[in-house]
CSV table of C-alpha atoms in Angstrom, one decimal:
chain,number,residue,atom,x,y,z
A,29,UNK,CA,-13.4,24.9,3.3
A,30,UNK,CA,-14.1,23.3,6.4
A,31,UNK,CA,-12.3,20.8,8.2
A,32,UNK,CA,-15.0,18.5,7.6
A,33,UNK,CA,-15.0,18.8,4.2
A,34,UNK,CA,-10.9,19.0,4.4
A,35,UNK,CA,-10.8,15.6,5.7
A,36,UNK,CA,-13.6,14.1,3.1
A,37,UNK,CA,-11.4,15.7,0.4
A,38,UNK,CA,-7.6,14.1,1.9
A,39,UNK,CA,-9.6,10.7,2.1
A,40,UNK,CA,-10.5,11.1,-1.5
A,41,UNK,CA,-7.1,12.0,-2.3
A,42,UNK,CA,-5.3,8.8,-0.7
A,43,UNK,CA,-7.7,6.4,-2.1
A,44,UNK,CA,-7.3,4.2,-5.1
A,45,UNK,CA,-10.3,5.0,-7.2
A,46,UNK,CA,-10.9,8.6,-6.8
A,47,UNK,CA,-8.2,9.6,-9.6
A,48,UNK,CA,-9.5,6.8,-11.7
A,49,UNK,CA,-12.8,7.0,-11.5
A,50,UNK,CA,-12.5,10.6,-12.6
A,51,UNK,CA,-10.3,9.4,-15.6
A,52,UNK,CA,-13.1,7.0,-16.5
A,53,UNK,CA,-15.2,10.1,-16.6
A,54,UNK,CA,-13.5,11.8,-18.7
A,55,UNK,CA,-12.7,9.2,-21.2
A,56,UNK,CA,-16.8,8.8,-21.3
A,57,UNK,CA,-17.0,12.1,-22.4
A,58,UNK,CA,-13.6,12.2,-25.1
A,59,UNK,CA,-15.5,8.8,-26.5
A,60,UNK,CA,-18.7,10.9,-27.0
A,61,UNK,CA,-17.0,13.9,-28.4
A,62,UNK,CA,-15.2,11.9,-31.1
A,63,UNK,CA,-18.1,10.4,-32.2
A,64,UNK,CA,-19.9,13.4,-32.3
A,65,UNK,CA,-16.8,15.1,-34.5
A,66,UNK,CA,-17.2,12.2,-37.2
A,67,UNK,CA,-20.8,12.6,-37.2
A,68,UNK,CA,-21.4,16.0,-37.8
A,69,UNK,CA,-18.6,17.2,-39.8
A,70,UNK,CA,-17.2,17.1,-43.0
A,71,UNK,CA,-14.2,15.8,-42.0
A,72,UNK,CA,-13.7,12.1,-43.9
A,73,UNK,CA,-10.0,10.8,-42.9
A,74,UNK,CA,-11.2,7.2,-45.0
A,75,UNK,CA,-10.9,9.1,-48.0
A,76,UNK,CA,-8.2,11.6,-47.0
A,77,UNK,CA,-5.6,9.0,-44.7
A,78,UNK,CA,-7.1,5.8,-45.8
A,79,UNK,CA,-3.9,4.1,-44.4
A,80,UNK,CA,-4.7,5.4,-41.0
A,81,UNK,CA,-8.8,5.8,-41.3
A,82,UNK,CA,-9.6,2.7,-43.7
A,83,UNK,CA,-9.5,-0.1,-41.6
A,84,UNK,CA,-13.6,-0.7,-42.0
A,85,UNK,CA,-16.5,-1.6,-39.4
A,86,UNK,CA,-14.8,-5.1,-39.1
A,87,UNK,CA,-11.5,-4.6,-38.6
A,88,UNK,CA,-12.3,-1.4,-36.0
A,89,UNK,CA,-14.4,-3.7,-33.9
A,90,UNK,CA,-11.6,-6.3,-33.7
A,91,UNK,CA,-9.0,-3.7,-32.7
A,92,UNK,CA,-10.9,-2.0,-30.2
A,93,UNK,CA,-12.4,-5.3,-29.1
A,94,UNK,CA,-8.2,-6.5,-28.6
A,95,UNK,CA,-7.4,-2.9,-27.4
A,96,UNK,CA,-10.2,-3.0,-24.6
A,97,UNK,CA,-9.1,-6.6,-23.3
A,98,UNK,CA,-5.5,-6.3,-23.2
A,99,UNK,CA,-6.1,-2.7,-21.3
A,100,UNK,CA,-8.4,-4.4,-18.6
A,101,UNK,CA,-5.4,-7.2,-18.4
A,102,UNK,CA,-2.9,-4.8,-17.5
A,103,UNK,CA,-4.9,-2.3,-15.2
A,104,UNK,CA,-5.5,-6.0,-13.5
A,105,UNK,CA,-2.0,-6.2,-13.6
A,106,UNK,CA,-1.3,-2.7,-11.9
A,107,UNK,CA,-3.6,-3.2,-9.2
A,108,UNK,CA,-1.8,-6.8,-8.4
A,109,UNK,CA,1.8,-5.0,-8.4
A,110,UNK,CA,0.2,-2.9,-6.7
A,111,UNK,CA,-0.9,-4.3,-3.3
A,112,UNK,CA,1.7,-6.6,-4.1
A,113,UNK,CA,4.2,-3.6,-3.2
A,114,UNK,CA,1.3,-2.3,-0.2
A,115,UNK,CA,2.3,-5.7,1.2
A,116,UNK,CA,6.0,-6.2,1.0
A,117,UNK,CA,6.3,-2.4,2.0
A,118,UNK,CA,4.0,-3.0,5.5
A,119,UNK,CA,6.1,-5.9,6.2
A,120,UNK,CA,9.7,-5.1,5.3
A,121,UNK,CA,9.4,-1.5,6.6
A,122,UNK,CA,6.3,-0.3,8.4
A,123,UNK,CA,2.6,0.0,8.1
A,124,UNK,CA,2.7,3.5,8.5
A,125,UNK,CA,3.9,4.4,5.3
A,126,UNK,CA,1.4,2.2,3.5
A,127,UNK,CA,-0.3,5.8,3.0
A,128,UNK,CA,2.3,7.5,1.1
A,129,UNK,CA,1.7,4.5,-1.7
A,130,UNK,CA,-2.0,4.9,-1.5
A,131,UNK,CA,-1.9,8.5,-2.7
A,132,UNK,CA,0.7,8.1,-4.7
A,133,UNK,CA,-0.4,10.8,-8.0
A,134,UNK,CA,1.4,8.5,-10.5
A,135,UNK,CA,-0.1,4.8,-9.1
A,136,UNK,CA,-3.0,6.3,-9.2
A,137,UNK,CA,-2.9,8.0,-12.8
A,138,UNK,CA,-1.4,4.9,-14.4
A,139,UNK,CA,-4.3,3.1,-13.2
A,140,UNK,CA,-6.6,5.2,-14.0
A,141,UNK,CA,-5.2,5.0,-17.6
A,142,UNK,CA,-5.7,1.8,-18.1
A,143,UNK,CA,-9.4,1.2,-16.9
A,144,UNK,CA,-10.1,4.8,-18.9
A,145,UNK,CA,-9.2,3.1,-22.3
A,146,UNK,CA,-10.9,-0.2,-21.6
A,147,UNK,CA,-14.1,2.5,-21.3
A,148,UNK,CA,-13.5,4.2,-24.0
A,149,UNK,CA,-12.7,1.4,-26.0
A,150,UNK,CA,-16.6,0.2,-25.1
A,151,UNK,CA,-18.1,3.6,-25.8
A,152,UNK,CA,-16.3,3.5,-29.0
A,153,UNK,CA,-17.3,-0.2,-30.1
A,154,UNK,CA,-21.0,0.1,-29.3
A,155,UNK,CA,-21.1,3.0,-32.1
A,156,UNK,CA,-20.0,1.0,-34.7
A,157,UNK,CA,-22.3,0.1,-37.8
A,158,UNK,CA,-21.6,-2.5,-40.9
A,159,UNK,CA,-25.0,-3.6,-42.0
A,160,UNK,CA,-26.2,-3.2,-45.6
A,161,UNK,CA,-28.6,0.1,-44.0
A,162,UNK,CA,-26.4,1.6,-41.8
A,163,UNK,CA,-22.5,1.5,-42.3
A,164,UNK,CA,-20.9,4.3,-39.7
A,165,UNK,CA,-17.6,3.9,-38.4
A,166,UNK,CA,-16.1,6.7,-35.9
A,167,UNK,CA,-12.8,6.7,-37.5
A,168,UNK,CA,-11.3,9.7,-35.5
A,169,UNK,CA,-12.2,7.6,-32.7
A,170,UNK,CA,-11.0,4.6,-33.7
A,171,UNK,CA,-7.6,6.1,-34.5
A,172,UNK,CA,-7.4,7.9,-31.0
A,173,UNK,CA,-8.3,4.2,-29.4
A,174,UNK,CA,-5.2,2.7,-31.7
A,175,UNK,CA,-3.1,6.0,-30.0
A,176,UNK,CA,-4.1,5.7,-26.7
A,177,UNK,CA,-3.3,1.4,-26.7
A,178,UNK,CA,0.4,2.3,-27.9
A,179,UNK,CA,0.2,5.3,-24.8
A,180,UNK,CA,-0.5,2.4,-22.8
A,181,UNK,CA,2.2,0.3,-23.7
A,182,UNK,CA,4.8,3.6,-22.3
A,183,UNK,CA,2.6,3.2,-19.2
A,184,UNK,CA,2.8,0.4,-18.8
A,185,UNK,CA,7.1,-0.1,-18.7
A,186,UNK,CA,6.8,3.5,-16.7
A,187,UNK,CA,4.9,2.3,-14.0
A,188,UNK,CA,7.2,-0.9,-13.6
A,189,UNK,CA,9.6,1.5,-13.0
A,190,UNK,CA,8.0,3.5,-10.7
A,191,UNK,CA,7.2,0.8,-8.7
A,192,UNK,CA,10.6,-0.9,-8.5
A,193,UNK,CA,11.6,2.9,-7.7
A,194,UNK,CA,9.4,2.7,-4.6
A,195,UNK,CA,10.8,0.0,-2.8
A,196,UNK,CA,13.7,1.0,-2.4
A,197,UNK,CA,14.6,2.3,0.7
A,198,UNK,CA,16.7,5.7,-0.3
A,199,UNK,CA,12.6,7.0,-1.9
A,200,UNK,CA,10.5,5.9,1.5
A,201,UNK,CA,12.9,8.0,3.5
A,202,UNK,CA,13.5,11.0,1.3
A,203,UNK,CA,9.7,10.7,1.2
A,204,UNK,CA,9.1,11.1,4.7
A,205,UNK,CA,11.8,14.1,4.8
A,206,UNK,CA,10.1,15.9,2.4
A,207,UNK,CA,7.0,16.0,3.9
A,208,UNK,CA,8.1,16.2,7.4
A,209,UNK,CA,10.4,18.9,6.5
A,210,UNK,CA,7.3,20.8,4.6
A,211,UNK,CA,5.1,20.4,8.0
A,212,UNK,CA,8.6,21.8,9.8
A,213,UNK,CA,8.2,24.9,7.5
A,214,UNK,CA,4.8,26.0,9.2
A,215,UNK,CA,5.6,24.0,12.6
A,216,UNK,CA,2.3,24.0,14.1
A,217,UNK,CA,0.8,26.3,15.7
A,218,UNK,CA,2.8,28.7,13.6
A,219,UNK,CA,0.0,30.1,11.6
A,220,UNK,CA,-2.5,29.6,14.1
A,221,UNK,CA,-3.3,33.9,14.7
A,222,UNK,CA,-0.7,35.5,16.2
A,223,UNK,CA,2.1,35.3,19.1
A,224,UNK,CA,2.1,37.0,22.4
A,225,UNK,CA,5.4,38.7,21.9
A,226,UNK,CA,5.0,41.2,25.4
A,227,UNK,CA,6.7,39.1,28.1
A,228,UNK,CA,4.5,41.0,30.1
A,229,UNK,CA,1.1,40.0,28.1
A,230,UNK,CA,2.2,37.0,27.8
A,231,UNK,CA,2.8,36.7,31.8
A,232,UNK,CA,-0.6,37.6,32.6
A,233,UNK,CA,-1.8,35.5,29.7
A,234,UNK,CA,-0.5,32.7,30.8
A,235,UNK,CA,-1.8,32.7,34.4
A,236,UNK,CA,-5.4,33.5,33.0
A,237,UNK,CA,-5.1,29.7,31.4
A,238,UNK,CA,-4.1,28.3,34.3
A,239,UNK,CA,-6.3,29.5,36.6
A,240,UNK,CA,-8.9,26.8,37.5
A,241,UNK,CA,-11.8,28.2,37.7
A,242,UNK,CA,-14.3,29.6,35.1
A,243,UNK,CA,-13.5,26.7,32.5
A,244,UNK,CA,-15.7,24.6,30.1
A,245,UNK,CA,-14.9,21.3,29.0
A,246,UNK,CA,-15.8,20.5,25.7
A,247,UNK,CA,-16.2,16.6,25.3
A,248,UNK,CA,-15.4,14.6,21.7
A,249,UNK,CA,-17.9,12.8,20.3
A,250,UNK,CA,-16.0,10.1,18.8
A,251,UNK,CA,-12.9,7.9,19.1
A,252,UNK,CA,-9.9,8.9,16.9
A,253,UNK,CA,-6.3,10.7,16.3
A,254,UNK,CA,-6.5,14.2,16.3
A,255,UNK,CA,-5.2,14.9,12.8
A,256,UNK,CA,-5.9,18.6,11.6
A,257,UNK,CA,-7.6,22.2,12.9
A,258,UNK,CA,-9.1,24.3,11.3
A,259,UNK,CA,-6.7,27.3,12.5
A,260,UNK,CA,-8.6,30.2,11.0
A,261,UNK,CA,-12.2,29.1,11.9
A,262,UNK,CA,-11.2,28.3,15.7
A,263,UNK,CA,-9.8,31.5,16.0
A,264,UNK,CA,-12.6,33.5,14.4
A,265,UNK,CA,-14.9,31.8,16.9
A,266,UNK,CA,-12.7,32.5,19.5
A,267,UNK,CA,-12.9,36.2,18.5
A,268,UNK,CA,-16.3,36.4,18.0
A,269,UNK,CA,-17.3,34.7,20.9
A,270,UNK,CA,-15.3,36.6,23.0
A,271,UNK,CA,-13.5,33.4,24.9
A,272,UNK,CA,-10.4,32.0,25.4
A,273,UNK,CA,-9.7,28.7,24.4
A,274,UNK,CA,-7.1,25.9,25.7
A,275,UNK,CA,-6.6,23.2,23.9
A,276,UNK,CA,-6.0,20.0,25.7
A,277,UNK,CA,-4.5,17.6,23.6
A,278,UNK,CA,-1.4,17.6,20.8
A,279,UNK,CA,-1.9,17.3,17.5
A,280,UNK,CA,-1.7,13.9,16.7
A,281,UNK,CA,-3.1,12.5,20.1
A,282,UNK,CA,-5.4,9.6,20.4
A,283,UNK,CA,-8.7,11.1,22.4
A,284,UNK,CA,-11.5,8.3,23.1
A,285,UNK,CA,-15.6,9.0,23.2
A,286,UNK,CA,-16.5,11.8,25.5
A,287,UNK,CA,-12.7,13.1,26.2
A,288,UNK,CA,-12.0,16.3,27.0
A,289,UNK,CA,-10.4,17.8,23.7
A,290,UNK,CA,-11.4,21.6,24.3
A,291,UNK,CA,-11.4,24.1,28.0
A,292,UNK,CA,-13.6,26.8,27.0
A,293,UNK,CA,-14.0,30.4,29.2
A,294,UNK,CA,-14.9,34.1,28.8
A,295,UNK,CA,-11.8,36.2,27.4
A,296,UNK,CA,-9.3,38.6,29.2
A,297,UNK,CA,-11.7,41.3,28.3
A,298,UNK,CA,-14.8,40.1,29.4
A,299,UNK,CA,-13.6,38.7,32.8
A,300,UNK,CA,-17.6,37.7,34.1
A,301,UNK,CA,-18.4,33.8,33.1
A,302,UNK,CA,-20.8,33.5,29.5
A,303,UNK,CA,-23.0,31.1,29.2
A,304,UNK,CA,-22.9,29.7,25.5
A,305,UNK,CA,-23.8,26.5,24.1
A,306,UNK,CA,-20.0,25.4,22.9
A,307,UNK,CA,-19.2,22.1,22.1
A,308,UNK,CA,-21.6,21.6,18.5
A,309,UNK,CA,-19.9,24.5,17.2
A,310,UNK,CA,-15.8,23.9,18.4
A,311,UNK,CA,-16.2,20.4,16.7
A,312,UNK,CA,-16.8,21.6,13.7
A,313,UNK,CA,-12.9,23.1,13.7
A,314,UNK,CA,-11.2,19.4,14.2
A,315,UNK,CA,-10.5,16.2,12.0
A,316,UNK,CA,-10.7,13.5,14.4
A,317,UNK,CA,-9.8,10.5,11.5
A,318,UNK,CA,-8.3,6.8,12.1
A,319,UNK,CA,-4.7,7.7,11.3
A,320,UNK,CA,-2.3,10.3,12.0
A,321,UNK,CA,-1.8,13.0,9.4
A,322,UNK,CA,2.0,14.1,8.8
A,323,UNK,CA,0.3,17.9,7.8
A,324,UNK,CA,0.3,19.7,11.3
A,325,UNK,CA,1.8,16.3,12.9
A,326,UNK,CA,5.8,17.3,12.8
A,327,UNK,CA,5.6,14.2,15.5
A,328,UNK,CA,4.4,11.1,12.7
A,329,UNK,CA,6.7,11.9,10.4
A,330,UNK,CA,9.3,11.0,12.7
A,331,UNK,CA,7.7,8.3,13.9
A,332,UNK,CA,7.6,6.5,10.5
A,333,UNK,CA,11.0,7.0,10.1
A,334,UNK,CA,11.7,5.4,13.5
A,335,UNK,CA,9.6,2.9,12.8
A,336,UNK,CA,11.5,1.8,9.5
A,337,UNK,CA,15.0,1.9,11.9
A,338,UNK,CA,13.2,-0.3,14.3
A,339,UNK,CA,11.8,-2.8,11.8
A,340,UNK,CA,15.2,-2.8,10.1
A,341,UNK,CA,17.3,-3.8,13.5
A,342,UNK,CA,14.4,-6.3,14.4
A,343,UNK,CA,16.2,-10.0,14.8
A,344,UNK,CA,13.7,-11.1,11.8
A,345,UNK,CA,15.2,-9.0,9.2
A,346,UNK,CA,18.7,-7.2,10.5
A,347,UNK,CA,19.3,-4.7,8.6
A,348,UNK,CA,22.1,-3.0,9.2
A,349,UNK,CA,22.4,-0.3,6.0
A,350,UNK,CA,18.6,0.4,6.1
A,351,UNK,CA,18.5,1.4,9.9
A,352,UNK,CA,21.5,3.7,9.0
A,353,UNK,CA,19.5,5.3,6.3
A,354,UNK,CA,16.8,5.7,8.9
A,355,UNK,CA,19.2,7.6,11.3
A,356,UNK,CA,20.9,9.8,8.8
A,357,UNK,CA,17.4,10.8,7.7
A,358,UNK,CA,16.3,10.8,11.8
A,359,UNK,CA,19.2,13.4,12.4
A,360,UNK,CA,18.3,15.7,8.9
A,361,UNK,CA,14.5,16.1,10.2
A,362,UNK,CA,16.2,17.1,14.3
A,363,UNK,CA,18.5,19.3,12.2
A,364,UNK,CA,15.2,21.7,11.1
A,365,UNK,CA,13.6,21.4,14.1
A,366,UNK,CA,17.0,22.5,16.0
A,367,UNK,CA,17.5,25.2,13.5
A,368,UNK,CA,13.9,26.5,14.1
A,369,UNK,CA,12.2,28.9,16.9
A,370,UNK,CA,9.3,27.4,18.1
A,371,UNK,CA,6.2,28.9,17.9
A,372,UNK,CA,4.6,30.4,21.4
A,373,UNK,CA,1.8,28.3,22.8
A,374,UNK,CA,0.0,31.6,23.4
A,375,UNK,CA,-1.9,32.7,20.3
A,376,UNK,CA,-4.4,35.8,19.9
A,377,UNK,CA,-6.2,37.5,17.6
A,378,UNK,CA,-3.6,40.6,17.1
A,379,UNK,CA,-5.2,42.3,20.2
A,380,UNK,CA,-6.8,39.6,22.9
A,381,UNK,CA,-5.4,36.0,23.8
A,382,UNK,CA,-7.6,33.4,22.2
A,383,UNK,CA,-5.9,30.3,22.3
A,384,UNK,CA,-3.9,28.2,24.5
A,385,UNK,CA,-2.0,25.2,22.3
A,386,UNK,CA,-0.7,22.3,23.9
A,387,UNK,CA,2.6,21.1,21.5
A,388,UNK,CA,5.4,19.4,20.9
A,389,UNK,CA,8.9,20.7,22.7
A,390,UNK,CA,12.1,20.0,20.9
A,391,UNK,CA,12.9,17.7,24.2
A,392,UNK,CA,10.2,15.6,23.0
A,393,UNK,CA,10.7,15.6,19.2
A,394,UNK,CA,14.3,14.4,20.1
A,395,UNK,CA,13.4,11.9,22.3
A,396,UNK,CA,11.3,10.3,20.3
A,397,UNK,CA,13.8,10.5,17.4
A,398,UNK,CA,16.7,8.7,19.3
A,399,UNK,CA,15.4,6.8,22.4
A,400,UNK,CA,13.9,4.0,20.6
A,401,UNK,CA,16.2,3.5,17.9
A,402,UNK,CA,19.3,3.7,20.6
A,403,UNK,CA,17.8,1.0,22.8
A,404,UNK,CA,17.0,-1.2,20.0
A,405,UNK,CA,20.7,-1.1,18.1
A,406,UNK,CA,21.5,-3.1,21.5
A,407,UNK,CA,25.3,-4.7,20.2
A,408,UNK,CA,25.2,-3.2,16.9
A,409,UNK,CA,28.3,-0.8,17.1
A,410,UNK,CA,27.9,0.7,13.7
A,411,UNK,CA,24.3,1.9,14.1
A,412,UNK,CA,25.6,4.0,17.9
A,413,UNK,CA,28.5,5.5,16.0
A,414,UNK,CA,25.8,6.9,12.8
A,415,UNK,CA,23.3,7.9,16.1
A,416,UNK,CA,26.5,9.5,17.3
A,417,UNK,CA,26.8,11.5,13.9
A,418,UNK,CA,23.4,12.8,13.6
A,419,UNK,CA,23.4,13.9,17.3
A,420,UNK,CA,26.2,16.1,16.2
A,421,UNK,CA,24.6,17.1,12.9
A,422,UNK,CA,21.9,18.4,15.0
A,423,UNK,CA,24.2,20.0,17.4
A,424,UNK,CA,25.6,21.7,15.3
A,425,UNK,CA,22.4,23.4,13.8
A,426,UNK,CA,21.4,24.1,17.8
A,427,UNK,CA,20.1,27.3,17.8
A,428,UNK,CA,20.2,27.8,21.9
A,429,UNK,CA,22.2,26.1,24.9
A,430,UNK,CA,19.4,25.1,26.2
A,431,UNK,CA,19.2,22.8,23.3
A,432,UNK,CA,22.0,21.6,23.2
A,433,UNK,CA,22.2,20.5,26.4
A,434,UNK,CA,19.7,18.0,26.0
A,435,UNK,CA,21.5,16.3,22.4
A,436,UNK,CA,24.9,16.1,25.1
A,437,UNK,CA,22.4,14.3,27.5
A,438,UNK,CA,21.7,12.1,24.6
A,439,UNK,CA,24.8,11.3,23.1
A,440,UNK,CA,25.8,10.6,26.9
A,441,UNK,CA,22.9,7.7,27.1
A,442,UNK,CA,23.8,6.3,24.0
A,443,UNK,CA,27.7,5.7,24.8
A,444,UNK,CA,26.3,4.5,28.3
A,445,UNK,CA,24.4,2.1,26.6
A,446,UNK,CA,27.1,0.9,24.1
A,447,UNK,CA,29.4,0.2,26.5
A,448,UNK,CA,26.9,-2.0,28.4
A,449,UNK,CA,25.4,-3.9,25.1
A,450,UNK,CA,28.6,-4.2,22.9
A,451,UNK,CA,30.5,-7.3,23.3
A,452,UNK,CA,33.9,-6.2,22.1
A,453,UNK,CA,36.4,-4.3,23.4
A,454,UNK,CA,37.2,-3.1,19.8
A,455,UNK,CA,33.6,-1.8,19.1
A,456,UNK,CA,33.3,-0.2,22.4
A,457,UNK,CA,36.6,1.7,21.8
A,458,UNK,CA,34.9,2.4,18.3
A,459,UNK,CA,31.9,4.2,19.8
A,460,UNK,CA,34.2,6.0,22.5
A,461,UNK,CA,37.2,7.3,20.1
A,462,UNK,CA,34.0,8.8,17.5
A,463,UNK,CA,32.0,10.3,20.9
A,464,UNK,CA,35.5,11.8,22.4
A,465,UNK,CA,36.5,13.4,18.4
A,466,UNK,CA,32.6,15.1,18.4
A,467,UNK,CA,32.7,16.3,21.8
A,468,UNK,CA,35.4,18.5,21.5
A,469,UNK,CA,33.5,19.9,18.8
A,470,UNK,CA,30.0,20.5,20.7
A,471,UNK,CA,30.2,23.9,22.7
C-alpha cells in the first residue's frame, strides 16, 4: 500500500462515519436477506412460534415504526455525548488527544449500531403488506428488528459507560503510553533497511553525506506535519536508482510550500553526478497530513502527555493529582526510551548506504519530557518531588553514562529551580532531602 493510500485509509479510520456508514451497509443487506428467507422458503414461524411470529401486518408496522424512532433518538443521543466529551476533553486536558476519541473502535461501533437499526428498521417496514390482495409480513425480520432494539438497549447503558470511562484521567494517559510505548517498540528509523554496523563504513558513510557538493534538493509541494514514510518504497528507490538519500527534516516536523524535505545524490558506488528527474517520484514515499501522527512520531506522544501536565498546572484549572499522573506516565515513556539502543541514522540496503535520517536523540526526547512541565510546576513542591521520581525511574533503566549524565543535568535544574520558585523553607527542604536520598542512588 502506498503512503498515499496509507494516509486516505488512517483518515478513514479516525473519522466518525466511516465505521457507521459501513454498519448501515450491512444492515441494508441483513434487511434484504431476511426478507428474501421468508419469501422463498417454507419456513412459516406464524404457524410454528405464533407467540414470537403472530404479531400481524399492523402490529409489525407499529413495532418497527417505535423501534426505528427510538433508535434514531438515541444514535442522536450518542453523537451529542459524544462531542459533548470531544469538548470537555479539548478543554480540561488538551486538543491533542481529541484524536484518540475520534477513532475510538467502540464510539464508533455503538454508533454505528444505532443508525444501522433505524435502517433496517425502514427496509423492513416498506416490505410490509395487509391489504385484502396482498397480506406478506417478513416475520423473521420482524423478529430480528424486535432482537436487535433490545441489543440496543445493552448499547446503549455500555456506551454510557464507556464514555464516563473516557474521561477520566488514569484512561487518556495509559492511552498515550500504550501507543507511545508501541511506536518505542520499532523507534523510527528502526526498520527503515538496515544499519551501518562497520565503524569504518559507517565513517566514510557519514562523510559522503556531509560533503556539500553533488546534492539535490527535493522541494514539498504542500504545507503540513510530516507524519509517516513509506520505509520500504524509499529505500527500494534509493536502490534502484542508485542514490543516496538524506533526509532533512524529523519525523513529525512542520515543512511549509516549497521546503526542502529531501537531499538527493548519486550513491557511494556510482561516485559521477546522475541526472534524474527526482522530486515527483520521492513524494510519493511521504504523508505530509494536518496533524502529527503518534505511529513513527515517538516525539507527539510525549508531547500530549506534556500537554495534559501543563493544562493541569495552568492557574485556570490547578490540578495538582492530574499533573502528577502526567509525570509518572512522562517518566514510564523516558524509561523505554532510556532502556533502548537507538537506531543508527545511517541506513543501507544490506550492501550500499541509501539513506541519511535526521531523528530524535534521547537529549531531546528528555528535554522535551521535563523542561516544560519543570518550569511550569513554578511553587508547586509536590509536582518537583514526582519529577524528581521519574528522573530516577529513568535513571535507573539508563542504559549508558552518557545518558545518564544528562537525567543528573536534569534533576540538577529542577532543584535549582525549586529552590528559586518555592516559597517555604519546608517545601524547599522537601525537594532537597528527596534529591539528596536519589542521588546516592544514581551512579
Amino acid at each position: 500500500m502506498t503512503t498515499r493510500l496509507e494516509q486516505y485509509w488512517q483518515q478513514l479510520k479516525e473519522s466518525l462515519w466511516f465505521v457507521p456508514g459501513l454498519m448501515v451497509l450491512f444492515s441494508f443487506g441483513l434487511a434484504y436477506g431476511l426478507i428474501e428467507f421468508d419469501v422463498h422458503t417454507a419456513w412459516n414461524g406464524q404457524k410454528r412460534l405464533p407467540l414470537l411470529f403472530g404479531t400481524g401486518a399492523d402490529g409489525a408496522r407499529g413495532m418497527l415504526s417505535a423501534i426505528a424512532s427510538s433508535m434514531l433518538t438515541v444514535a442522536a443521543l450518542a453523537f451529542s455525548l459524544t462531542l459533548a466529551t470531544i469538548t470537555q476533553v479539548s478543554s480540561q486536558y488538551s486538543p491533542r488527544v481529541l484524536r484518540n476519541f475520534m477513532r475510538d473502535r467502540l464510539n464508533q461501533l455503538v454508533m454505528g449500531y444505532f443508525v444501522s437499526v433505524f435502517a433496517y428498521c425502514l427496509i423492513v417496514l416498506g416490505t410490509i403488506r395487509g391489504t385484502d390482495e396482498i397480506k406478506f409480513v417478513p416475520a423473521t425480520a420482524v423478529l430480528v428488528g424486535l432482537l436487535l432494539a433490545l441489543g440496543g438497549v445493552a448499547a446503549l447503558i455500555f456506551f454510557i459507560h464507556h464514555i464516563a470511562e473516557s474521561l477520566q484521567t488514569g484512561t487518556i494517559v495509559q492511552h498515550i503510553f500504550h501507543e507511545t510505548s508501541k511506536a518505542i517498540e520499532s523507534l523510527f528509523p528502526e526498520r527503515f533497511g538496515e544499519p551501518i554496523d562497520d565503524p569504518e563504513k559507517a565513517e566514510a558513510a557519514l562523510h559522503y553525506t556531509e560533503e556539500q557538493k553533488g546534492w539535490h534538493p527535493v522541494r514539498t509541494s504542500k504545507s503540513g506535519y510530516l507524519q509517516r514514510i513509506n520505509t520500504d518504497g524509499l529505500l527500494n528507490w534509493a536502490a534502484e536508482n542508485h542514490v543516496v538519500l538524506r533526509i532533512e527534516k524529523e519525523m513529525g516536523a512542520f515543512v511549509g510550500e516549497g521546503t526542502i524535505l529531501f537531499s538527493v545524490r548519486s550513491g557511494m558506488e556510482r561516485p559521477d553526478p546522475a541526472e534524474a528527474d527526482w522530486p515527483g517520484d520521492l513524494m510519493k514515499y511521504v504523508s505530509i497530513g494536518r496533524h502529527r501522527n503518534v505511529e513513527q512520531d515517538v516525539a507527539f506522544g510525549i508531547q500530549q502527555l506534556v500537554d495534559i501536565a501543563l493544562k493541569a498546572l495552568s492557574p485556570g484549572i490547578n490540578d495538582t493529582t492530574t499533573a502528577i499522573m502526567a509525570v509518572d506516565y512522562l517518566g514510564a515513556v523516558c524509561e523505554r526510551l532510556a532502556r533502548r539502543e537507538f537506531p543508527s541514522r545511517l541506513r543501507s540496503d544490506g550492501k550500499h548506504l541509501r539513506v541519511l535520517i535526521r531523528s530524535t536523540s534521547f537529549d531531546d526526547y528528555i528535554r522535551q519530557a521535563f523542561d516544560l512541565p519543570r518550569i511550569n510546576a513554578k511553587g508547586n513542591h509536590a509536582v518537583f518531588r514526582r519529577l524528581l521520581r521519574a528522573l530516577a525511574l529513568v535513571n535507573d533503566a539508563a542504559c549508558s553514562v552518557d545518558r545518564k549524565k544528562i537525567l543528573i543535568k536534569q534533576a540538577s535544574l529542577l532543584v535549582t529551580y525549586s529552590e528559586q520558585t518555592l516559597n517555604s523553607d519546608y517545601e524547599k527542604q522537601q525537594v532537597l532531602d528527596l534529591y539528596a536520598h536519589l542521588k546516592k542512588t544514581w551512579s
